[in-house]
CSV table of C-alpha atoms and ligand atoms in Angstrom, one decimal:
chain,number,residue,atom,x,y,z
A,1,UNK,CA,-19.3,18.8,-3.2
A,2,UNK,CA,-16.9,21.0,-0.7
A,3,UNK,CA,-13.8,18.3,-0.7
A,4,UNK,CA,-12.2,18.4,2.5
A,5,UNK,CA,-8.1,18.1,2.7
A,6,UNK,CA,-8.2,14.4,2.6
A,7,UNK,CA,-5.0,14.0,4.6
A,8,UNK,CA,-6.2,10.2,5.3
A,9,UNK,CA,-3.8,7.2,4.3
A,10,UNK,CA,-5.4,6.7,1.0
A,11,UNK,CA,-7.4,7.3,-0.5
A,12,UNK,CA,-5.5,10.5,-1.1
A,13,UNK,CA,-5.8,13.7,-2.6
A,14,UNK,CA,-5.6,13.5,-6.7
A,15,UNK,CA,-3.9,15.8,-8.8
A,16,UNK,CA,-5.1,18.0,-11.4
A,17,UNK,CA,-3.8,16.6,-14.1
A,18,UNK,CA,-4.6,13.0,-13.3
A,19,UNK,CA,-8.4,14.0,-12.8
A,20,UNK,CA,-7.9,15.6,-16.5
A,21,UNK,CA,-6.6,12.6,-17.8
A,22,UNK,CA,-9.8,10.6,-17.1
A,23,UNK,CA,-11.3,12.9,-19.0
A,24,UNK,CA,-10.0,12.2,-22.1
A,25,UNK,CA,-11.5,10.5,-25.1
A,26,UNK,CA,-11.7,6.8,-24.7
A,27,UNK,CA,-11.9,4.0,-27.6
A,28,UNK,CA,-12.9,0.6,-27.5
A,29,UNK,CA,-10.3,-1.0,-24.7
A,30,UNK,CA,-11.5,-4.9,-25.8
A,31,UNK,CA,-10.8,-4.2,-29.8
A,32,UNK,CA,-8.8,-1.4,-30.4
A,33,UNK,CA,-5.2,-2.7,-30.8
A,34,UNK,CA,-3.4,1.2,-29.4
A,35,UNK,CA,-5.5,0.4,-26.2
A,36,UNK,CA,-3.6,-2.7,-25.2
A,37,UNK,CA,-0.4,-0.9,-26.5
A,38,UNK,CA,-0.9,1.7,-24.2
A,39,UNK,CA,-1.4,-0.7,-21.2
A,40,UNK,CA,1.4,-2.1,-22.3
A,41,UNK,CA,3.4,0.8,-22.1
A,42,UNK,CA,1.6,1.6,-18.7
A,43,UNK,CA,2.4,-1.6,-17.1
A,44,UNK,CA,6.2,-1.0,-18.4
A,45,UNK,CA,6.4,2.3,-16.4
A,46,UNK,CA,4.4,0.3,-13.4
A,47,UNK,CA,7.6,-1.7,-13.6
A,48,UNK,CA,10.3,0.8,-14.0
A,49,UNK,CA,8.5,2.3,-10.7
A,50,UNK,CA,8.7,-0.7,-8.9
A,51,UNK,CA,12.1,-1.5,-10.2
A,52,UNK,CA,11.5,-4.9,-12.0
A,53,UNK,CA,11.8,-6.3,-15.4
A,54,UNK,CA,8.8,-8.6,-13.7
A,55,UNK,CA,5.6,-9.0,-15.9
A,56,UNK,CA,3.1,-6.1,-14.8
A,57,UNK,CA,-0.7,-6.7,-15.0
A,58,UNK,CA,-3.4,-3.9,-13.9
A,59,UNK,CA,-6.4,-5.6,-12.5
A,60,UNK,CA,-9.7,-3.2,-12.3
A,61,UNK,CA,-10.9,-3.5,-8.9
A,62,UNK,CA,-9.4,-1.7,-5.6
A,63,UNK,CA,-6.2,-3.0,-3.9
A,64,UNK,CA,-8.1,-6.1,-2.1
A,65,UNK,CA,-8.6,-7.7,-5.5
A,66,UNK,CA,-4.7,-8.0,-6.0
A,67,UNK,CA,-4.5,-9.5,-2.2
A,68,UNK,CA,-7.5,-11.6,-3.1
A,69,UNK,CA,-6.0,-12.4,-6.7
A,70,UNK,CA,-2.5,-14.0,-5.6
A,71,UNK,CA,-4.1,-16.1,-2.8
A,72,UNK,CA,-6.6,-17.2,-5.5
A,73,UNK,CA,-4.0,-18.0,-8.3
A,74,UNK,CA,-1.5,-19.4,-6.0
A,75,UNK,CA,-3.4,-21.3,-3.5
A,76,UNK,CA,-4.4,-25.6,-3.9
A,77,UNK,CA,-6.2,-27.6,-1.4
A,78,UNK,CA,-4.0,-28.6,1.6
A,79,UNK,CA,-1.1,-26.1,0.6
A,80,UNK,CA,0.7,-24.7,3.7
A,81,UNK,CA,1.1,-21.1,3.1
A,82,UNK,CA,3.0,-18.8,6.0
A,83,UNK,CA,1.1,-15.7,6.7
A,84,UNK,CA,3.4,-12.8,8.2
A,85,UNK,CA,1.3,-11.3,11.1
A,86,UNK,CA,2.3,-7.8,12.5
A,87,UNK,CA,-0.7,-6.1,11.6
A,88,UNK,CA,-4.6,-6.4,10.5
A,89,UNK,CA,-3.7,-6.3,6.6
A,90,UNK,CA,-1.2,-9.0,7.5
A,91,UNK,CA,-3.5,-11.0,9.8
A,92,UNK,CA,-6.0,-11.2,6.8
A,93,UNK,CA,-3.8,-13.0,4.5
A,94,UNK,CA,-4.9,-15.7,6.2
A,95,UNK,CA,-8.5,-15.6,5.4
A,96,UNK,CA,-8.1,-15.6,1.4
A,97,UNK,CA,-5.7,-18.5,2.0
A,98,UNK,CA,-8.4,-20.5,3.9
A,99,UNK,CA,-10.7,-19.5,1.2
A,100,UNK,CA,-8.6,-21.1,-1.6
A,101,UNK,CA,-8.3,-24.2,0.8
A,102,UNK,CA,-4.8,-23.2,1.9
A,103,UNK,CA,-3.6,-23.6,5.4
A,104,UNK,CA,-2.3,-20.5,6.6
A,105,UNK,CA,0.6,-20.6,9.2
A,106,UNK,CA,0.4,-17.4,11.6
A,107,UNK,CA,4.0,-15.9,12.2
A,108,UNK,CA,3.1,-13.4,14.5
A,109,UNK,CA,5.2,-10.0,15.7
A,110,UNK,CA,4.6,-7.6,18.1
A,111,UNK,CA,1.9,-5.4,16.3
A,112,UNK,CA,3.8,-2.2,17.7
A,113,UNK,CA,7.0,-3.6,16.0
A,114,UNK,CA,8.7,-4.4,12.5
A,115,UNK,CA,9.3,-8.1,12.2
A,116,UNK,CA,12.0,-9.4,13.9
A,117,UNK,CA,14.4,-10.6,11.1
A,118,UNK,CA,16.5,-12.7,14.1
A,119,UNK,CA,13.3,-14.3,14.9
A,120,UNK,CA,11.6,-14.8,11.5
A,121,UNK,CA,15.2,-16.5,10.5
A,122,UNK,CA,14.8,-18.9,13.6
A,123,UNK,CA,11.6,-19.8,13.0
A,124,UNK,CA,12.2,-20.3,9.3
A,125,UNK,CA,15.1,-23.1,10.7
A,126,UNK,CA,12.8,-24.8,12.0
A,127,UNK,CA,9.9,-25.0,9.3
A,128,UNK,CA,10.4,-24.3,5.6
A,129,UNK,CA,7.7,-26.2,3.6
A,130,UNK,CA,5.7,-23.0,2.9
A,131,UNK,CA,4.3,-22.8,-0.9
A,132,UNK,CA,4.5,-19.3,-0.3
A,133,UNK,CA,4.3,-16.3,2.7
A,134,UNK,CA,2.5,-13.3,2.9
A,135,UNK,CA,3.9,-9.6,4.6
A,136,UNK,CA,2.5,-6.4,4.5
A,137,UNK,CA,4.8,-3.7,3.9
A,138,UNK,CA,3.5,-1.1,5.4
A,139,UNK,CA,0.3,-2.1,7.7
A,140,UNK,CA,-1.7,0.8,7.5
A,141,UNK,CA,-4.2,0.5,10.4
A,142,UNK,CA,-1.3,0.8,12.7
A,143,UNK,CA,1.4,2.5,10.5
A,144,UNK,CA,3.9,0.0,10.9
A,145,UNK,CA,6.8,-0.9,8.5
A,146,UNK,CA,8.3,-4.3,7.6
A,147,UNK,CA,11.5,-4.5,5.8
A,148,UNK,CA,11.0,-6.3,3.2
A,149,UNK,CA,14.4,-6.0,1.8
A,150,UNK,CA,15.5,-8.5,4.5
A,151,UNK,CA,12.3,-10.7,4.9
A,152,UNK,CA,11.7,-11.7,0.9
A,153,UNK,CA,15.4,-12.9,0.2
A,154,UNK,CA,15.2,-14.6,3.2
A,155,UNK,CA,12.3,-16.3,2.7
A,156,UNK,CA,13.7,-16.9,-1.0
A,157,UNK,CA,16.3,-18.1,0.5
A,158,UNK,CA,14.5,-21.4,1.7
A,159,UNK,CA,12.5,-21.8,-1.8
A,160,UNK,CA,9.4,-19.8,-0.2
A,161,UNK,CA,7.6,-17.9,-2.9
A,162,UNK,CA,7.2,-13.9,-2.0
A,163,UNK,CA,3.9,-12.7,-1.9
A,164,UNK,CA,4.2,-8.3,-0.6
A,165,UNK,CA,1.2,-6.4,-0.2
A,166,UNK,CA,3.1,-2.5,-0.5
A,167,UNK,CA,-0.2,-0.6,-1.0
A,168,UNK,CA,0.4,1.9,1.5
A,169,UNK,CA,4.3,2.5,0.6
A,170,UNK,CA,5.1,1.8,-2.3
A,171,UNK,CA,5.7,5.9,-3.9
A,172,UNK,CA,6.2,6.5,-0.1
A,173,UNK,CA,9.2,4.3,0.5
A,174,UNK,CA,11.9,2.5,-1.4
A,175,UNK,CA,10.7,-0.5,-3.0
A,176,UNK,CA,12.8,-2.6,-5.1
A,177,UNK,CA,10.9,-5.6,-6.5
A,178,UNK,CA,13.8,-7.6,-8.0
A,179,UNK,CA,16.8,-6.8,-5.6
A,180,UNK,CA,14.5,-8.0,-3.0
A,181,UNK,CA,13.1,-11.1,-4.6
A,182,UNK,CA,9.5,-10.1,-4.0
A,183,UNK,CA,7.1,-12.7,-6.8
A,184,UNK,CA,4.4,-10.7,-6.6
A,185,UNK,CA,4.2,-7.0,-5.4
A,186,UNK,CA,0.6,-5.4,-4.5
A,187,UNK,CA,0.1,-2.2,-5.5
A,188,UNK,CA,-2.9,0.4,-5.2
A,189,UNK,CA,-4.0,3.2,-7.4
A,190,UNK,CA,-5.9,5.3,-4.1
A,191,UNK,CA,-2.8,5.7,-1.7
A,192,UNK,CA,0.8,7.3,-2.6
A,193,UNK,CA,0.2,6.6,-6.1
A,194,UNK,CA,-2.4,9.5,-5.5
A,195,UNK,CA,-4.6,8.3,-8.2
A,196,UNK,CA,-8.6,7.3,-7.0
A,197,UNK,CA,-9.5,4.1,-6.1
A,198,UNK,CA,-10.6,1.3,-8.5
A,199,UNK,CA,-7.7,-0.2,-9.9
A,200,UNK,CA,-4.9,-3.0,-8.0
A,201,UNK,CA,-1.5,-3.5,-9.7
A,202,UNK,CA,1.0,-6.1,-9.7
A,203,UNK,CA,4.4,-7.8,-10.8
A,204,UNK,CA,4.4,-11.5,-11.3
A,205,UNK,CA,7.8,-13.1,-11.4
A,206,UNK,CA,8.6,-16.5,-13.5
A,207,UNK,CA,8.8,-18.3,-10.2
A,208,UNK,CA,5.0,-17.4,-9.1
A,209,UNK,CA,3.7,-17.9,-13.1
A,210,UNK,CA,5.6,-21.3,-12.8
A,211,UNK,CA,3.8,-22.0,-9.3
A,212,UNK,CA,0.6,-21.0,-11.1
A,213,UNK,CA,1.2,-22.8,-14.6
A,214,UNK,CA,2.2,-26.4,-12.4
A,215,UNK,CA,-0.9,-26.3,-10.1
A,216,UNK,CA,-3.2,-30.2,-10.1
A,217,UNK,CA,-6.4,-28.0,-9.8
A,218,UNK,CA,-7.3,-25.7,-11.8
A,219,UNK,CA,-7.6,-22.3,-10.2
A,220,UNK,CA,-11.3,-21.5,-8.2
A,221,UNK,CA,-11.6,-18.5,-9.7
A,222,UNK,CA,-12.3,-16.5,-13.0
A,223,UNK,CA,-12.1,-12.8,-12.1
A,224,UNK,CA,-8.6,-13.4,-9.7
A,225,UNK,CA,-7.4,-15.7,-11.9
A,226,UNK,CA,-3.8,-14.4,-12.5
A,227,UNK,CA,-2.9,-17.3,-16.0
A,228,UNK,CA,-6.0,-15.9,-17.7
A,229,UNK,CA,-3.5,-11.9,-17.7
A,230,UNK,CA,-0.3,-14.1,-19.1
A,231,UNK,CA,-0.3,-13.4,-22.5
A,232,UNK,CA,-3.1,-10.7,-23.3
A,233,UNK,CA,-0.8,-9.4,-25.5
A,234,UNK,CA,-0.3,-11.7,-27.8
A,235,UNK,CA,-3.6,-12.8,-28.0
A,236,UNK,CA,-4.9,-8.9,-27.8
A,237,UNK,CA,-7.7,-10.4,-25.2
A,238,UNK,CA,-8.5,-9.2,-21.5
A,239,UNK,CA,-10.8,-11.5,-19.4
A,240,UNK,CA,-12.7,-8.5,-19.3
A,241,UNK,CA,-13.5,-5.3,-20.9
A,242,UNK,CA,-10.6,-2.7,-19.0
A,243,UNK,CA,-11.8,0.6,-17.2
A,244,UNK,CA,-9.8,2.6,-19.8
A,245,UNK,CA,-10.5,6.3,-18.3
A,246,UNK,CA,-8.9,4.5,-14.5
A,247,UNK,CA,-6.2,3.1,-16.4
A,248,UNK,CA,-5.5,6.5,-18.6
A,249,UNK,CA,-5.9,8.5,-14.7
A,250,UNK,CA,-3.4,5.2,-13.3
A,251,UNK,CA,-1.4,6.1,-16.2
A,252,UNK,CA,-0.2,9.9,-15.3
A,253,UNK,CA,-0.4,9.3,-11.9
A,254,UNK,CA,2.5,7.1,-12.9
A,255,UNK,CA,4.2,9.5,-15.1
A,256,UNK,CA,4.0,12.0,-12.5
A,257,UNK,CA,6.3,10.1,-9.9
A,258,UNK,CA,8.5,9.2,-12.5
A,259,UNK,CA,9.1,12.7,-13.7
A,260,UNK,CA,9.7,13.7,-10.0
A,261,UNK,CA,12.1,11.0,-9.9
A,262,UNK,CA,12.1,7.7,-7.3
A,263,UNK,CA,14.8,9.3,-5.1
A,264,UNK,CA,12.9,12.6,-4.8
A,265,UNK,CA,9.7,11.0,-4.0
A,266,UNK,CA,11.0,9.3,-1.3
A,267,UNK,CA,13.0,11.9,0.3
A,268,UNK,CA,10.5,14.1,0.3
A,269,UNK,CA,8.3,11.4,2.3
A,270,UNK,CA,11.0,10.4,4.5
A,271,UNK,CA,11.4,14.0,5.9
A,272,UNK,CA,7.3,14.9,6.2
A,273,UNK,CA,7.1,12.3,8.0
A,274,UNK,CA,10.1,12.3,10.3
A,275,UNK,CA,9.1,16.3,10.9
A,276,UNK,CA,5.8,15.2,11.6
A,277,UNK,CA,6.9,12.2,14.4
A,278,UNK,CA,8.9,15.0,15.8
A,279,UNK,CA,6.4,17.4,16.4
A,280,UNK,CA,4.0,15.6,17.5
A,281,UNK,CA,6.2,13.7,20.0
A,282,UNK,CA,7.0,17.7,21.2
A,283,UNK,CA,3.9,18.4,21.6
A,284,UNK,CA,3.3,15.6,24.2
A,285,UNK,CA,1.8,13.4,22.4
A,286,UNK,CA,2.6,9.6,21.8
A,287,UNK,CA,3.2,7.7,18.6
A,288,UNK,CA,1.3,4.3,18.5
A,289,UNK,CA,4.6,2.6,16.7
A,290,UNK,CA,7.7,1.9,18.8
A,291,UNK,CA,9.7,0.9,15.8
A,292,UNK,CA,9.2,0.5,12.0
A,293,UNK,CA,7.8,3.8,11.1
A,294,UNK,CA,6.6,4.4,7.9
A,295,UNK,CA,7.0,7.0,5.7
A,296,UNK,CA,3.7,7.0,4.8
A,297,UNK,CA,1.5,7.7,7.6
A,298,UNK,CA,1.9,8.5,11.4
A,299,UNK,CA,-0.4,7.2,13.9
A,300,UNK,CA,-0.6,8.7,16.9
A,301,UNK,CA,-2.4,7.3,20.1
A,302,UNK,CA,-5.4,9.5,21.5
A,303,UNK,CA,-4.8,11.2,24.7
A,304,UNK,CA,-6.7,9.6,27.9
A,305,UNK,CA,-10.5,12.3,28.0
A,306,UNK,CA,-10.4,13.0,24.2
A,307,UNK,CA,-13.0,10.9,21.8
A,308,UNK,CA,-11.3,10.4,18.8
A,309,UNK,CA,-14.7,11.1,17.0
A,310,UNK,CA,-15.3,14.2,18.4
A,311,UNK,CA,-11.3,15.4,17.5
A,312,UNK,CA,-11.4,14.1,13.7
A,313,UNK,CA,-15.1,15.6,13.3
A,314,UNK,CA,-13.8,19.0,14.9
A,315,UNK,CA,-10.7,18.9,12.2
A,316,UNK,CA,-13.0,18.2,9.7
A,317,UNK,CA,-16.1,20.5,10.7
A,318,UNK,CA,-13.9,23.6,11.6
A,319,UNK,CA,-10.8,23.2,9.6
A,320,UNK,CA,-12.0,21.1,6.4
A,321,UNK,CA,-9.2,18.8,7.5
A,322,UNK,CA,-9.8,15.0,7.1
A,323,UNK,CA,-7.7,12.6,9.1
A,324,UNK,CA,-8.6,9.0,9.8
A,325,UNK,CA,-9.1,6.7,12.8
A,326,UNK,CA,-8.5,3.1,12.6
A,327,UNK,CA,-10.3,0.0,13.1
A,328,UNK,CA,-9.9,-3.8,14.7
A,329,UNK,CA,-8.4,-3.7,17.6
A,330,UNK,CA,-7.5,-0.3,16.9
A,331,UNK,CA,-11.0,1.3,17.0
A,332,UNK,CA,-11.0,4.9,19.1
A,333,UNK,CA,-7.6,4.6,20.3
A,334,UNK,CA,-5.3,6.1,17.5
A,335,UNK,CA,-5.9,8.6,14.4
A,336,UNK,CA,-3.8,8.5,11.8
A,337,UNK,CA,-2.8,11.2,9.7
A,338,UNK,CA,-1.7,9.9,5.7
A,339,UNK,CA,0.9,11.7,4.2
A,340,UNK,CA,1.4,9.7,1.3
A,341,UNK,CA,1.9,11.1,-2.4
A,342,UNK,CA,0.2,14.5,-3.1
A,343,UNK,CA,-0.3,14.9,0.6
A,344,UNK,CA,3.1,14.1,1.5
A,345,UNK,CA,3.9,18.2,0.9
A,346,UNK,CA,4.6,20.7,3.5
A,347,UNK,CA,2.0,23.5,2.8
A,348,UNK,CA,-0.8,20.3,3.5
A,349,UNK,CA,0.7,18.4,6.5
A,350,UNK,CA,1.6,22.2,8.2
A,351,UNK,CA,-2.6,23.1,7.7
A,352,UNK,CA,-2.9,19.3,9.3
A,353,UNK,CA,-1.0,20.4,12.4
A,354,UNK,CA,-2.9,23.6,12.9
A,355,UNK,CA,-6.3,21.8,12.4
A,356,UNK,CA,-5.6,18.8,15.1
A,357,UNK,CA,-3.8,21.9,17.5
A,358,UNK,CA,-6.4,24.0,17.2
A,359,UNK,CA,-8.9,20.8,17.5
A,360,UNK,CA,-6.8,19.3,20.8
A,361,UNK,CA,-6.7,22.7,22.4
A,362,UNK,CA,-10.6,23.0,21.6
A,363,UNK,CA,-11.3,19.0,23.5
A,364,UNK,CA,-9.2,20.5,26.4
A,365,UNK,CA,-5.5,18.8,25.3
A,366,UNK,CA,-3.0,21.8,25.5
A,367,UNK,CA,0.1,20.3,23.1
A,368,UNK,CA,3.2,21.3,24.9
A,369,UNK,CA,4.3,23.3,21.8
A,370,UNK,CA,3.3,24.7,19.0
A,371,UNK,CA,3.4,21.8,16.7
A,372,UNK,CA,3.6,23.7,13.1
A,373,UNK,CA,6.8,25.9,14.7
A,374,UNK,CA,8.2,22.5,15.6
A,375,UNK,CA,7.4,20.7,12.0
A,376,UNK,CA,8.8,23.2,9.6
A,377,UNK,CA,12.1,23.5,12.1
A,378,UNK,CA,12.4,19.5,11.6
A,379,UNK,CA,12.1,20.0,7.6
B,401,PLP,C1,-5.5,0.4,1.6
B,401,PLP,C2,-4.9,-0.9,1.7
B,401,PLP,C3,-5.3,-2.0,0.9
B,401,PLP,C4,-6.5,-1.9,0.0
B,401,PLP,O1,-7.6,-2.1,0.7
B,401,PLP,P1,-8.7,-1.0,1.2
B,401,PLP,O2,-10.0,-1.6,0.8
B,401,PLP,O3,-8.5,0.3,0.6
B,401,PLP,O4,-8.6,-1.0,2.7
B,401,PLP,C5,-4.6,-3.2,1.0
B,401,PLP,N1,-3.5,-3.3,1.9
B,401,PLP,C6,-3.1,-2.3,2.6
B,401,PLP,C7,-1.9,-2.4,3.5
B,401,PLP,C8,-3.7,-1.0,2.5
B,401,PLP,O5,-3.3,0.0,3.3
């Protein structure tokens, strides 16, 4: 298999040394007591990089099953449960909430926009009795960021319980699990972790355990059930038997941000993808976001006469370059180019450039400059 650049928002290119660390020898993860020390010691350093003395579980099964799994574990019959809506990964809270016989609350934003914090505050005045709320970080179909360092205290504020999907930004952007209050934080091995797909992370504060430990019904659920994680420690038991060469990969992808350093990783994202913005706004082209950009990805609306098909398949075909479209509402009118963890580098995102220049000027789209020139200029 030729592997294209997989400049797509996750799953992302992997580096060396995590594919060689799925290599290693494995043991017995269900019996063999140094396996659920080194989870242990895994989820610890999942914490440090999500800056939270929080519990940390790693659930094996991509990022939906985290999504899926604090709907499940928090959700009873008739609870009211506010679903954040600026996006399609925010608009599908809802659905796992109905599925755990929730009633989900839209708050919807403008889908080009970050959440209004004046008018998430007003609306909050008015109703409060939310068991919990739902946001997306960053919602990756459009690129758009939340800040979630306003939204969770708020909601905290008014005894809501903080459930963050920050799949596509955590390792991309600044996430601070405890300043910001957040009781559960989603996480994803496949995006700016930049480890493959297959495993979900997350922290589970005392307030979401209590939530859990205090429901009338039990929870409707084995595999997302969140209690049956609290104390495989002690007990040295997992519901199931772990996917110990994921978890050993998971592992150095971790070790590898926090060797770089938190600070570094996101200043290193922060000015790909403001270069990037600025290039391709130079060129003549126009970003699909009006505010809340994330660091992680930029999404950029196709210009009137070009197929997005026929542009990504000429980057790909011609240049080995992968970018994505989108889908939902989305579907043909934007691509999106990911450059989140190991793709957030210049040498990848400048070969990007060229590919979807080349591609443009190929479909008949002549970008108003040269759109690598203006990038490494912006760096
Ligand atoms: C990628 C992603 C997930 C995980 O789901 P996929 O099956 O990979 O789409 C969850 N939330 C967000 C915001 C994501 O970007």
């Amino acid at each position: 298999m030729k592997v294209p650049y997989i400049m797509t928002p996750g799953p992302t290119q992997v580096s060396e040394n995590v594919r060689l660390a799925r290599a290693l020898e494995t043991t017995n993860p269900d019996l063999d007591p140094q396996f659920y020390d080194f989870y242990k010691e895994t989820c610890k350093r999942i914490g440090e990089f999500l800056n939270t003395k929080n519990e940390v579980r790693i659930l094996s099964g991509e990022g939906i099953l985290g999504l899926e799994a604090a709907c499940a574990s928090l959700t009873e019959k008739g609870d009211r449960v506010l679903v954040i809506d600026n996006g399609i990964f925010g608009e599908g809270f809802a659905d796992f909430v109905t599925m755990y016989g929730g009633e989900p609350i839209l708050f919807k934003g403008d889908r080009q926009r970050e959440i209004d914090i004046k008018e998430l505050k007003a609306f909050l005045d008015v109703d409060r009795d939310f068991k919990y709320a739902t946001v997306v970080h960053c919602d990756t179909p459009s690129g758009v960021l939340n800040d979630i360092s306003k939204i969770c205290p708020l909601l905290k504020e008014k005894g809501i319980i903080t459930v963050v999907d920050s799949v596509a930004a955590m390792g991309g952007e600044e996430f601070k699990v405890d300043d910001w209050k957040i009781d559960i934080a989603l996480g994803g091995s496949q995006k700016a972790v930049s480890a493959p797909p297959g495993l979900t992370f997350l922290s589970i504060s005392d307030d979401a355990f209590n939530a859990m430990e205090n429901r009338k019904e039990p929870i409707a659920s084995f595999y997302c059930n969140l209690l049956n994680w609290k104390d495989y420690y002690e007990k040295q038991w997992f519901p199931y038997t772990q996917s110990i060469s994921d978890i050993m990969g998971l592992r150095k992808a971790i070790d590898n941000i926090l060797e770089e350093g938190l600070d570094n990783i996101i200043e290193r994202h922060h000015s790909i993808a403001k270069a990037t913005r600025h290039a391709v706004k130079r060129a003549g082209l126009e970003l699909h976001i009006k505010d809340g950009y994330s660091s992680t990805v930029t999404v950029i609306n196709v210009p009137s006469k070009i197929n997005d098909k026929k542009l990504r398949n000429h980057m790909l075909n011609n240049y080995g370059v992968m970018v994505a479209g989108s889908f939902g509402y989305l579907e043909g009118k934007v691509i999106r180019i990911g450059h989140m963890g190991e793709n957030a580098k210049t040498d990848k995102v400048c070969y990007t450039l060229f590919a979807l220049q080349k591609s443009l000027e190929y479909l008949g789209f002549t970008p108003k400059v040269d759109m690598v020139e203006e990038f490494l200029k912006e760096q």
